[in-house]
PDB file of C-alpha atoms in Angstrom:
ATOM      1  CA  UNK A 759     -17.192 -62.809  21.022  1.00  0.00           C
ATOM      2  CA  UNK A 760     -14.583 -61.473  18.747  1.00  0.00           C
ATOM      3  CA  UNK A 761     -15.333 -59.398  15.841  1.00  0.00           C
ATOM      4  CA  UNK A 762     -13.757 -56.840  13.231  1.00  0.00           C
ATOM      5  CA  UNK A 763     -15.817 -54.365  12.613  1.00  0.00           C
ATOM      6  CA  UNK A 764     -15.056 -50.614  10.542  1.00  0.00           C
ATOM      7  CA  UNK A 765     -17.476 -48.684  12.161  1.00  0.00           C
ATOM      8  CA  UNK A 766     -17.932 -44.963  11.380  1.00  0.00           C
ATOM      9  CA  UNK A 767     -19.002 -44.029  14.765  1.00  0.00           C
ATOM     10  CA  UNK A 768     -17.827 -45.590  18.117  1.00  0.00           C
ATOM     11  CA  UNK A 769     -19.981 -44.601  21.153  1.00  0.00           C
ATOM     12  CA  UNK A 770     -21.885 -45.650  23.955  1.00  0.00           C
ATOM     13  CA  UNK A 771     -25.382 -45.574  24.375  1.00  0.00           C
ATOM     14  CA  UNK A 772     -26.828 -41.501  25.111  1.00  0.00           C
ATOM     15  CA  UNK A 773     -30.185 -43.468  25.497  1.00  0.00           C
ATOM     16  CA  UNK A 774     -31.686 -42.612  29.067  1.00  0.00           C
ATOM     17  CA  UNK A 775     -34.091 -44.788  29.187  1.00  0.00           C
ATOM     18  CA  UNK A 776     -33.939 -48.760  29.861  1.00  0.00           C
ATOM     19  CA  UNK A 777     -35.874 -51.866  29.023  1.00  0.00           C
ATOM     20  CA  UNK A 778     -36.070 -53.983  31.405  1.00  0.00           C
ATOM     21  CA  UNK A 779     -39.063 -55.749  30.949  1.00  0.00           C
ATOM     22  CA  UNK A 780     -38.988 -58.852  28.646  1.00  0.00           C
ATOM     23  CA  UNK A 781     -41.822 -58.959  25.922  1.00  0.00           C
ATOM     24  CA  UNK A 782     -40.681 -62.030  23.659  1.00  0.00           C
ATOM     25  CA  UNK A 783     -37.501 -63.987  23.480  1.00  0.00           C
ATOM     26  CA  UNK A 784     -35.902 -66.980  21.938  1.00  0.00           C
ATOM     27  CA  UNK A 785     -32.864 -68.863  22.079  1.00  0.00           C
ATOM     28  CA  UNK A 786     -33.914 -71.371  19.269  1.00  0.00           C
ATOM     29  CA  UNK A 787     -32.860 -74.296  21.097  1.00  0.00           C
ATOM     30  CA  UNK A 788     -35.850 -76.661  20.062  1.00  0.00           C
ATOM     31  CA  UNK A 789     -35.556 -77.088  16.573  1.00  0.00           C
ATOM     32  CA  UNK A 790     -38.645 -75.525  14.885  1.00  0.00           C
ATOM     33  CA  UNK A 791     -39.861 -72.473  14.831  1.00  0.00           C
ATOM     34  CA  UNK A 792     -42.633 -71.665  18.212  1.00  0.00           C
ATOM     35  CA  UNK A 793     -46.222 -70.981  18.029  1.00  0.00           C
ATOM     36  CA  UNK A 794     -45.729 -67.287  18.543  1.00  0.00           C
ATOM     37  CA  UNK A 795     -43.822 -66.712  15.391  1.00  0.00           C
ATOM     38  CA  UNK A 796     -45.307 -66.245  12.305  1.00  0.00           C
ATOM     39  CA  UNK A 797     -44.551 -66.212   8.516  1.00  0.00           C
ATOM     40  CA  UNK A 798     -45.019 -64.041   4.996  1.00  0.00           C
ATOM     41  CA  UNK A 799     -43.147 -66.531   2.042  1.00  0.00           C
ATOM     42  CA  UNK A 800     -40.494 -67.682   4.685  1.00  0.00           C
ATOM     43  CA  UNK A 801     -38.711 -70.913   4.061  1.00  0.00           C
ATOM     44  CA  UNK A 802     -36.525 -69.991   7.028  1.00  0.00           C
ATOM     45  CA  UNK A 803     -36.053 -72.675   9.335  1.00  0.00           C
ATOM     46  CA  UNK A 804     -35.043 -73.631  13.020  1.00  0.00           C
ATOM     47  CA  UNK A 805     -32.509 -76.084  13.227  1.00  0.00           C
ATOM     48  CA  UNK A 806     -29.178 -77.256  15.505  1.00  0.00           C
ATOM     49  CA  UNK A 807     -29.917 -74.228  17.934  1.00  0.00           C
ATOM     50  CA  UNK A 808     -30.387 -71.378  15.095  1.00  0.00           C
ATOM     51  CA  UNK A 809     -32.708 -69.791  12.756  1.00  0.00           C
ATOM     52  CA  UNK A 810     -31.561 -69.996   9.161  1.00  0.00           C
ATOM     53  CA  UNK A 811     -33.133 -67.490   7.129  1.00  0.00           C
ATOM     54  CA  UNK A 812     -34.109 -68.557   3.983  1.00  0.00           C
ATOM     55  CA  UNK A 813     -35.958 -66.470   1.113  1.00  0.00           C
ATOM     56  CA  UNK A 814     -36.938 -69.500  -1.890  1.00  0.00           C
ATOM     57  CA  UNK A 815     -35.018 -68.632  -4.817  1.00  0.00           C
ATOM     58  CA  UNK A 816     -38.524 -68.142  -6.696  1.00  0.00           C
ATOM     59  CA  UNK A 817     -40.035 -65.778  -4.206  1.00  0.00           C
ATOM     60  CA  UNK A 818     -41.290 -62.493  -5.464  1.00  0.00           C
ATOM     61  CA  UNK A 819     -40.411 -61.282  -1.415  1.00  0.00           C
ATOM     62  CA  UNK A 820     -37.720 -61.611   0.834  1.00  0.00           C
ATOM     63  CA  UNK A 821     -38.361 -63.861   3.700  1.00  0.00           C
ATOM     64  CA  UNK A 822     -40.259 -62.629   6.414  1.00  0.00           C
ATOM     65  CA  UNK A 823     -40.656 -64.251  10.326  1.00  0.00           C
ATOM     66  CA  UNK A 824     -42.822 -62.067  12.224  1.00  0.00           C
ATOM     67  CA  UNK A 825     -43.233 -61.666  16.277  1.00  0.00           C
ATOM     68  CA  UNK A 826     -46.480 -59.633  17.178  1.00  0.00           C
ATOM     69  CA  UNK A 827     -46.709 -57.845  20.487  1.00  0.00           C
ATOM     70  CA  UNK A 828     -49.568 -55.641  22.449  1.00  0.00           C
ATOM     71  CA  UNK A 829     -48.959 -52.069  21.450  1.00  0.00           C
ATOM     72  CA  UNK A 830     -45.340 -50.654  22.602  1.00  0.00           C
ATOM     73  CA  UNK A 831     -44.031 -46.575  21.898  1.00  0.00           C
ATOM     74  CA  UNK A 832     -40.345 -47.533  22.766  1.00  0.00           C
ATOM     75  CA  UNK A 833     -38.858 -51.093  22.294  1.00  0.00           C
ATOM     76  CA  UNK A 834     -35.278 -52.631  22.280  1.00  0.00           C
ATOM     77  CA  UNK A 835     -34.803 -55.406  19.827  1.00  0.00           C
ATOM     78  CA  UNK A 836     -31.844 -57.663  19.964  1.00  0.00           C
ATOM     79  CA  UNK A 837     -30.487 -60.550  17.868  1.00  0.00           C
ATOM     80  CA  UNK A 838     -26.795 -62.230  17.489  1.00  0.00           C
ATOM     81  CA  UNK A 839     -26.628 -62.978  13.296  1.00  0.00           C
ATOM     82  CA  UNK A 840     -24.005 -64.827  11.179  1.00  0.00           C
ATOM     83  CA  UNK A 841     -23.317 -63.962   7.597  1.00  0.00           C
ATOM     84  CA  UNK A 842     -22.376 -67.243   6.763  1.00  0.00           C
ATOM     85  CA  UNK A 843     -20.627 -66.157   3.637  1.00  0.00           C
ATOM     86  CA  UNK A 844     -20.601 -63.523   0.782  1.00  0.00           C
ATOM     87  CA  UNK A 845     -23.580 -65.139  -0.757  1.00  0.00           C
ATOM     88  CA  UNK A 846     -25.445 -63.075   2.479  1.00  0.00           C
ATOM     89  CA  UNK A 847     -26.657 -60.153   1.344  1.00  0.00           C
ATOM     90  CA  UNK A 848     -28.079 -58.789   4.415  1.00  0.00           C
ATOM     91  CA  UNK A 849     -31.110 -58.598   6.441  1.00  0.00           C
ATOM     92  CA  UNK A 850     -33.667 -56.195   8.479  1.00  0.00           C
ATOM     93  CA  UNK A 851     -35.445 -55.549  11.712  1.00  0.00           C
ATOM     94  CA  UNK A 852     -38.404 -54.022  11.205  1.00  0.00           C
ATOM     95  CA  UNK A 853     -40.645 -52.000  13.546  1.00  0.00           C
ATOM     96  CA  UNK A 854     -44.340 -51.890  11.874  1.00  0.00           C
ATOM     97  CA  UNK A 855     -47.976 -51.700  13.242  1.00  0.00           C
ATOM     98  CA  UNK A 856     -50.399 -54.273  11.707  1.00  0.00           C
ATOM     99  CA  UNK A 857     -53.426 -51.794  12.511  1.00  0.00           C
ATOM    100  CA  UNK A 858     -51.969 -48.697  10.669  1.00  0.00           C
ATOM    101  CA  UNK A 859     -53.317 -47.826   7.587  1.00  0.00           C
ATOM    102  CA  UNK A 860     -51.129 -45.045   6.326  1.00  0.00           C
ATOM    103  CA  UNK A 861     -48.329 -46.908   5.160  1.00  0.00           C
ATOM    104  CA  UNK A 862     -48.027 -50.091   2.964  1.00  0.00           C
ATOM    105  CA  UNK A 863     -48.040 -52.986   5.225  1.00  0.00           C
ATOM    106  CA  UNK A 864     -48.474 -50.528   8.197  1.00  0.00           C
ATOM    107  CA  UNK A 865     -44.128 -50.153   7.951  1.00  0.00           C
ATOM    108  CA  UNK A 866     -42.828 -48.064  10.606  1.00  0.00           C
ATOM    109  CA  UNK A 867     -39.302 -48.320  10.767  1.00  0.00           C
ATOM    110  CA  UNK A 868     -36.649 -50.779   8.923  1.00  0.00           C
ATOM    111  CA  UNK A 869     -33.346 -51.167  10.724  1.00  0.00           C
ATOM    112  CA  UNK A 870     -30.973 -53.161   7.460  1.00  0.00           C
ATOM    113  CA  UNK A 871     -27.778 -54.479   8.451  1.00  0.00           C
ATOM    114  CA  UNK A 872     -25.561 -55.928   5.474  1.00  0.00           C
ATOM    115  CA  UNK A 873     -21.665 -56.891   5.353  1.00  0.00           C
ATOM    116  CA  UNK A 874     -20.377 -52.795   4.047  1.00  0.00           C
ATOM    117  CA  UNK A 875     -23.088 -50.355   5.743  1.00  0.00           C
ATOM    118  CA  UNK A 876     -26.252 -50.167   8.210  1.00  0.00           C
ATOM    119  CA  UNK A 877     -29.458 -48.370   6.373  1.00  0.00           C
ATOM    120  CA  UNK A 878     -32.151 -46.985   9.148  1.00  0.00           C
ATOM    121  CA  UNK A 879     -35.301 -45.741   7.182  1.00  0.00           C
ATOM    122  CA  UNK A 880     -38.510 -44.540   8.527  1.00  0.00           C
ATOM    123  CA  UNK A 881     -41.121 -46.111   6.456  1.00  0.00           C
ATOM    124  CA  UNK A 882     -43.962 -44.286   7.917  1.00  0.00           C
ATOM    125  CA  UNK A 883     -42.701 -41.222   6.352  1.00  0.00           C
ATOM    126  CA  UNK A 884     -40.833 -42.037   3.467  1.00  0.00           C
ATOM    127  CA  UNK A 885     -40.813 -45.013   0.540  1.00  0.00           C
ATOM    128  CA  UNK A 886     -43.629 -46.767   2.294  1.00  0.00           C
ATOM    129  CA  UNK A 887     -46.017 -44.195   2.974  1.00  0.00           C
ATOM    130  CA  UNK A 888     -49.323 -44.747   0.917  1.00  0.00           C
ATOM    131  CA  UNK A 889     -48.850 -41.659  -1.302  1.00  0.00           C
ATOM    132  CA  UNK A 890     -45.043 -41.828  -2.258  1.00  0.00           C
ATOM    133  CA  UNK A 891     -45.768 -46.082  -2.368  1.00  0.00           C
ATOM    134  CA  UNK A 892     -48.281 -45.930  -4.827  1.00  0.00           C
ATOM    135  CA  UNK A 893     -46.515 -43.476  -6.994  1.00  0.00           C
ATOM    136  CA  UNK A 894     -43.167 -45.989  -6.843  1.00  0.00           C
ATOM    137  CA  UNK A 895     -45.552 -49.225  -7.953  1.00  0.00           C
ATOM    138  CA  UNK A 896     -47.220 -47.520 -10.415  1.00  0.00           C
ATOM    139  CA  UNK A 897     -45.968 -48.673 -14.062  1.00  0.00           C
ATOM    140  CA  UNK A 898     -43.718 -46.354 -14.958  1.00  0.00           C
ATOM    141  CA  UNK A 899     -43.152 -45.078 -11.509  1.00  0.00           C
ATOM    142  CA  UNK A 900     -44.477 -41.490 -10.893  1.00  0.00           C
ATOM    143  CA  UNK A 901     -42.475 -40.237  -8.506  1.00  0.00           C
ATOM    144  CA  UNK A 902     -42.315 -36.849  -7.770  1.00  0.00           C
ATOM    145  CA  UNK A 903     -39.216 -34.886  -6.896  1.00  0.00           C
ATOM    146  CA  UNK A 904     -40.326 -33.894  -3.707  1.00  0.00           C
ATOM    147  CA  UNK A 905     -41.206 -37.630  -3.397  1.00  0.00           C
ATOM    148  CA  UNK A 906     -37.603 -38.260  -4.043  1.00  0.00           C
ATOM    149  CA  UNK A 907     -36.633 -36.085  -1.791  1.00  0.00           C
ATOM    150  CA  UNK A 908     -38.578 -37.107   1.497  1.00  0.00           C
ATOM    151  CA  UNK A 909     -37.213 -41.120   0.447  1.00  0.00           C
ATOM    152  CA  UNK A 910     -33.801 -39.074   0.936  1.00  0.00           C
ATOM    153  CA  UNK A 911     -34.912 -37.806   3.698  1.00  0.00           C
ATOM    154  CA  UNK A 912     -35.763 -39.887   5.558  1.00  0.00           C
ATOM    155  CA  UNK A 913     -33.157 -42.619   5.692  1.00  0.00           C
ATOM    156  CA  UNK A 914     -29.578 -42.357   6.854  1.00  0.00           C
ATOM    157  CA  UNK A 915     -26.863 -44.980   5.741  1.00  0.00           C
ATOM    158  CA  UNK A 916     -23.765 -45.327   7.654  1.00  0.00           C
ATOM    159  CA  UNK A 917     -20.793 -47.491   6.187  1.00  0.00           C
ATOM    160  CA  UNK A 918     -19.622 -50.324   8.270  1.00  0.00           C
ATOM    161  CA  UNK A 919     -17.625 -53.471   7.602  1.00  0.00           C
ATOM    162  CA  UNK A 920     -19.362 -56.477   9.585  1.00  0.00           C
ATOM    163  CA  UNK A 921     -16.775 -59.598   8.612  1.00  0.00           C
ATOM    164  CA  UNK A 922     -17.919 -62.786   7.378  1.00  0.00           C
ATOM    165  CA  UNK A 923     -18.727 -66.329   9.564  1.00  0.00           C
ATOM    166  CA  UNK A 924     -18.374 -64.614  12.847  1.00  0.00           C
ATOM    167  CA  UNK A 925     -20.851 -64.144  15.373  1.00  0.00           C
ATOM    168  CA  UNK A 926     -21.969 -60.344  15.780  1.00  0.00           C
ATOM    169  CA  UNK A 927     -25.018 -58.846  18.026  1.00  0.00           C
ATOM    170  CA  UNK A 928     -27.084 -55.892  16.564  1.00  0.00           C
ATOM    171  CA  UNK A 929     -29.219 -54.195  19.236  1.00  0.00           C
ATOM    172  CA  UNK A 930     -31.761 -51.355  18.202  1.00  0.00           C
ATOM    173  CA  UNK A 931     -33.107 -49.330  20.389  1.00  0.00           C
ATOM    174  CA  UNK A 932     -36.182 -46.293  20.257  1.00  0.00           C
ATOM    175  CA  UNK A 933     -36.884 -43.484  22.070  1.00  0.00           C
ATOM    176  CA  UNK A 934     -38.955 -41.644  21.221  1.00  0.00           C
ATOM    177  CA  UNK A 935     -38.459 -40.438  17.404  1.00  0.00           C
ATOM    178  CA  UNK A 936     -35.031 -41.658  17.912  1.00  0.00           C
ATOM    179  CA  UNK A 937     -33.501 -44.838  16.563  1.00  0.00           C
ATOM    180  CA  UNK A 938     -30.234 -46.071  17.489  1.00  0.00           C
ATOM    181  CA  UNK A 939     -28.588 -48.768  16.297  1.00  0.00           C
ATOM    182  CA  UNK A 940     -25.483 -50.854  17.917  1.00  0.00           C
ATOM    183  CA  UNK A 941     -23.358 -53.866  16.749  1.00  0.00           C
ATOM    184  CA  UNK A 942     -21.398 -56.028  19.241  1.00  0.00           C
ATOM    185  CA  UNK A 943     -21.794 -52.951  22.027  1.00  0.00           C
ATOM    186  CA  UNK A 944     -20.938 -50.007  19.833  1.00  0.00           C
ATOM    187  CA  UNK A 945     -23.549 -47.078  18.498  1.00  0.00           C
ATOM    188  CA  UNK A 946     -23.252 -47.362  14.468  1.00  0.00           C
ATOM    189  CA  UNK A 947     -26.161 -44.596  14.108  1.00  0.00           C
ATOM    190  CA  UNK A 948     -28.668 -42.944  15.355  1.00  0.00           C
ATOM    191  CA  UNK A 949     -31.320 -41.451  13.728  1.00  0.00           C
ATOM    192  CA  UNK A 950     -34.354 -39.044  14.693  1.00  0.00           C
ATOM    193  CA  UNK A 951     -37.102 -38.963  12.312  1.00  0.00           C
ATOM    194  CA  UNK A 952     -41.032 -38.792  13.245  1.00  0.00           C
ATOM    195  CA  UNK A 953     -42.312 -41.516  12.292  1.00  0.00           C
ATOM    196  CA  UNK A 954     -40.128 -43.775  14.614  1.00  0.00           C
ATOM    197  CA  UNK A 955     -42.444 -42.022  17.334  1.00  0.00           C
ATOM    198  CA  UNK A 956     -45.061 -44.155  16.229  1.00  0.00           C
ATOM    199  CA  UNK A 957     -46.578 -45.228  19.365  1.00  0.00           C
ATOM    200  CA  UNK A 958     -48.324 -48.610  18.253  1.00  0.00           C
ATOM    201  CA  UNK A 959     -45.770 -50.932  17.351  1.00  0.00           C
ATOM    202  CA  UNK A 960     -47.420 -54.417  17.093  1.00  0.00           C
ATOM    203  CA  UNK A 961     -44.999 -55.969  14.876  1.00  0.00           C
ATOM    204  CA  UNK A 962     -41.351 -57.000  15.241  1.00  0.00           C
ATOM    205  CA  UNK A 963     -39.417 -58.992  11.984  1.00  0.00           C
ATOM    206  CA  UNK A 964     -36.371 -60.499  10.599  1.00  0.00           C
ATOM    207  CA  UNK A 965     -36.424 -60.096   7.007  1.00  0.00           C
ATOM    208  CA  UNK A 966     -33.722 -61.873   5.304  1.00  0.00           C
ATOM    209  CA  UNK A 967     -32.701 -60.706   1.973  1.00  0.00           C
ATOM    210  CA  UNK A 968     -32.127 -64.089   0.328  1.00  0.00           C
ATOM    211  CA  UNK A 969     -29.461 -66.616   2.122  1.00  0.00           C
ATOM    212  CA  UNK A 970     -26.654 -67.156   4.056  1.00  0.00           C
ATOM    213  CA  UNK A 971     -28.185 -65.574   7.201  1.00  0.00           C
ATOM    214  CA  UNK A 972     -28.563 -67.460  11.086  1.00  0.00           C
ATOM    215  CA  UNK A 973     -29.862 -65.869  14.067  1.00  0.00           C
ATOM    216  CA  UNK A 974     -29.871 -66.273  17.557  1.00  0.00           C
ATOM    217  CA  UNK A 975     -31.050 -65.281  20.957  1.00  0.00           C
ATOM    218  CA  UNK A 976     -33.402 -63.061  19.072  1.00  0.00           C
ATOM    219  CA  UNK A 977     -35.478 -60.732  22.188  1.00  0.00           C
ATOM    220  CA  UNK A 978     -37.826 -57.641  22.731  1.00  0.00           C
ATOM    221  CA  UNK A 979     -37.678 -55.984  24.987  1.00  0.00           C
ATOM    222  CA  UNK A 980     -40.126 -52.677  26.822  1.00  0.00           C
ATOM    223  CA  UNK A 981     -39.533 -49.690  29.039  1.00  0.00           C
ATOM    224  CA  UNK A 982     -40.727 -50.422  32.876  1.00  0.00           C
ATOM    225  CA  UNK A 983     -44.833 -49.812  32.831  1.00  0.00           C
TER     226      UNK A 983
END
């Protein structure tokens, strides 16, 4: 596969650990989506080998098509994606636990790719934690500076130039509290923060953010048990 890609950091993999062990996967080749997948106001769709994520033009929430797993500390996710034009505004991989109560939606990580820059935030710990959450809803929001501060802190964005109607492969990986994050083979960021330590993850998404997105040969993937 052929690709340009900007990317502020080149590098292999420092990751020591590997993942052998194959917890879900899915080449889409049947259209429609399988039983194991779920859905929170998804109009995505499985069609002519791909999933085409889809977010209804009157949803109050980007499209969501959820994977849940048996508890996992350390997980490789992997997916080839398409923006299929500029209309794509991007998408995310998200990490959560449907059991933990200290965030909104029990978020534990959000990997977001879109066509200038990959965003890595830990949820657990920043915007979606329960405290600084509520304080963003509220109307107006009552954020705090220090509230402000630990948002900040807790998510690192990292310019990068994916290009348009090519095929690219983003692979995240955890260890530990360390996320890393790689497109088409190269390390675009890592990022240590504590909440990716999280050691119930339970929950594995694509959220796209509106249109223009496909995915394929989406898989997780665990460390050897």
């Amino acid at each position: 596969m052929k690709s340009i890609l900007c990317l502020a950091l080149l590098a292999t993999s420092a990751f020591a650990l590997d993942y052998p062990r194959v917890i879900f996967s899915d080449d889409f080749a049947a259209d429609g989506f399988g039983k194991a997948w779920g859905h929170y106001k998804s109009s995505s769709v499985v069609k002519d080998g791909v999933l085409v994520g889809i977010t209804a033009p009157e949803s109050d929430h980007a499209a969501v098509d959820v994977i849940r797993i048996a508890p996992e500390t350390d997980l490789e996710v992997s997916v080839k994606f398409q923006f299929v034009s500029d209309q794509a505004k991007g998408f995310n991989v998200w990490l959560d636990d449907k059991d933990y109560k200290g965030s909104h939606a029990g978020h534990i990580c959000s990997i977001s790719v879109n066509p200038k820059a990959v965003v890595v935030a830990d949820a657990k710990a920043g915007t979606f934690s329960n405290d600084i959450y509520a304080r963003k809803k509220t109307v107006p929001p009552t954020l705090t500076a220090e509230d402000k501060a630990n948002m900040l802190k807790w998510t690192k964005s990292v310019p990068t130039t994916v290009s348009l109607k090519e095929w690219h492969t983003l692979t995240v990986r955890t260890q530990n509290d360390v996320v890393e994050t790689s497109i088409d083979g190269k390390v675009v960021s890592s990022f240590q923060s504590p909440g990716v330590a999280h050691d119930h993850k339970t929950v594995v998404s694509l959220t796209t953010n509106r249109i223009d997105v496909k995915y394929d040969d989406f898989s997780i993937k665990g460390v050897a048990k």
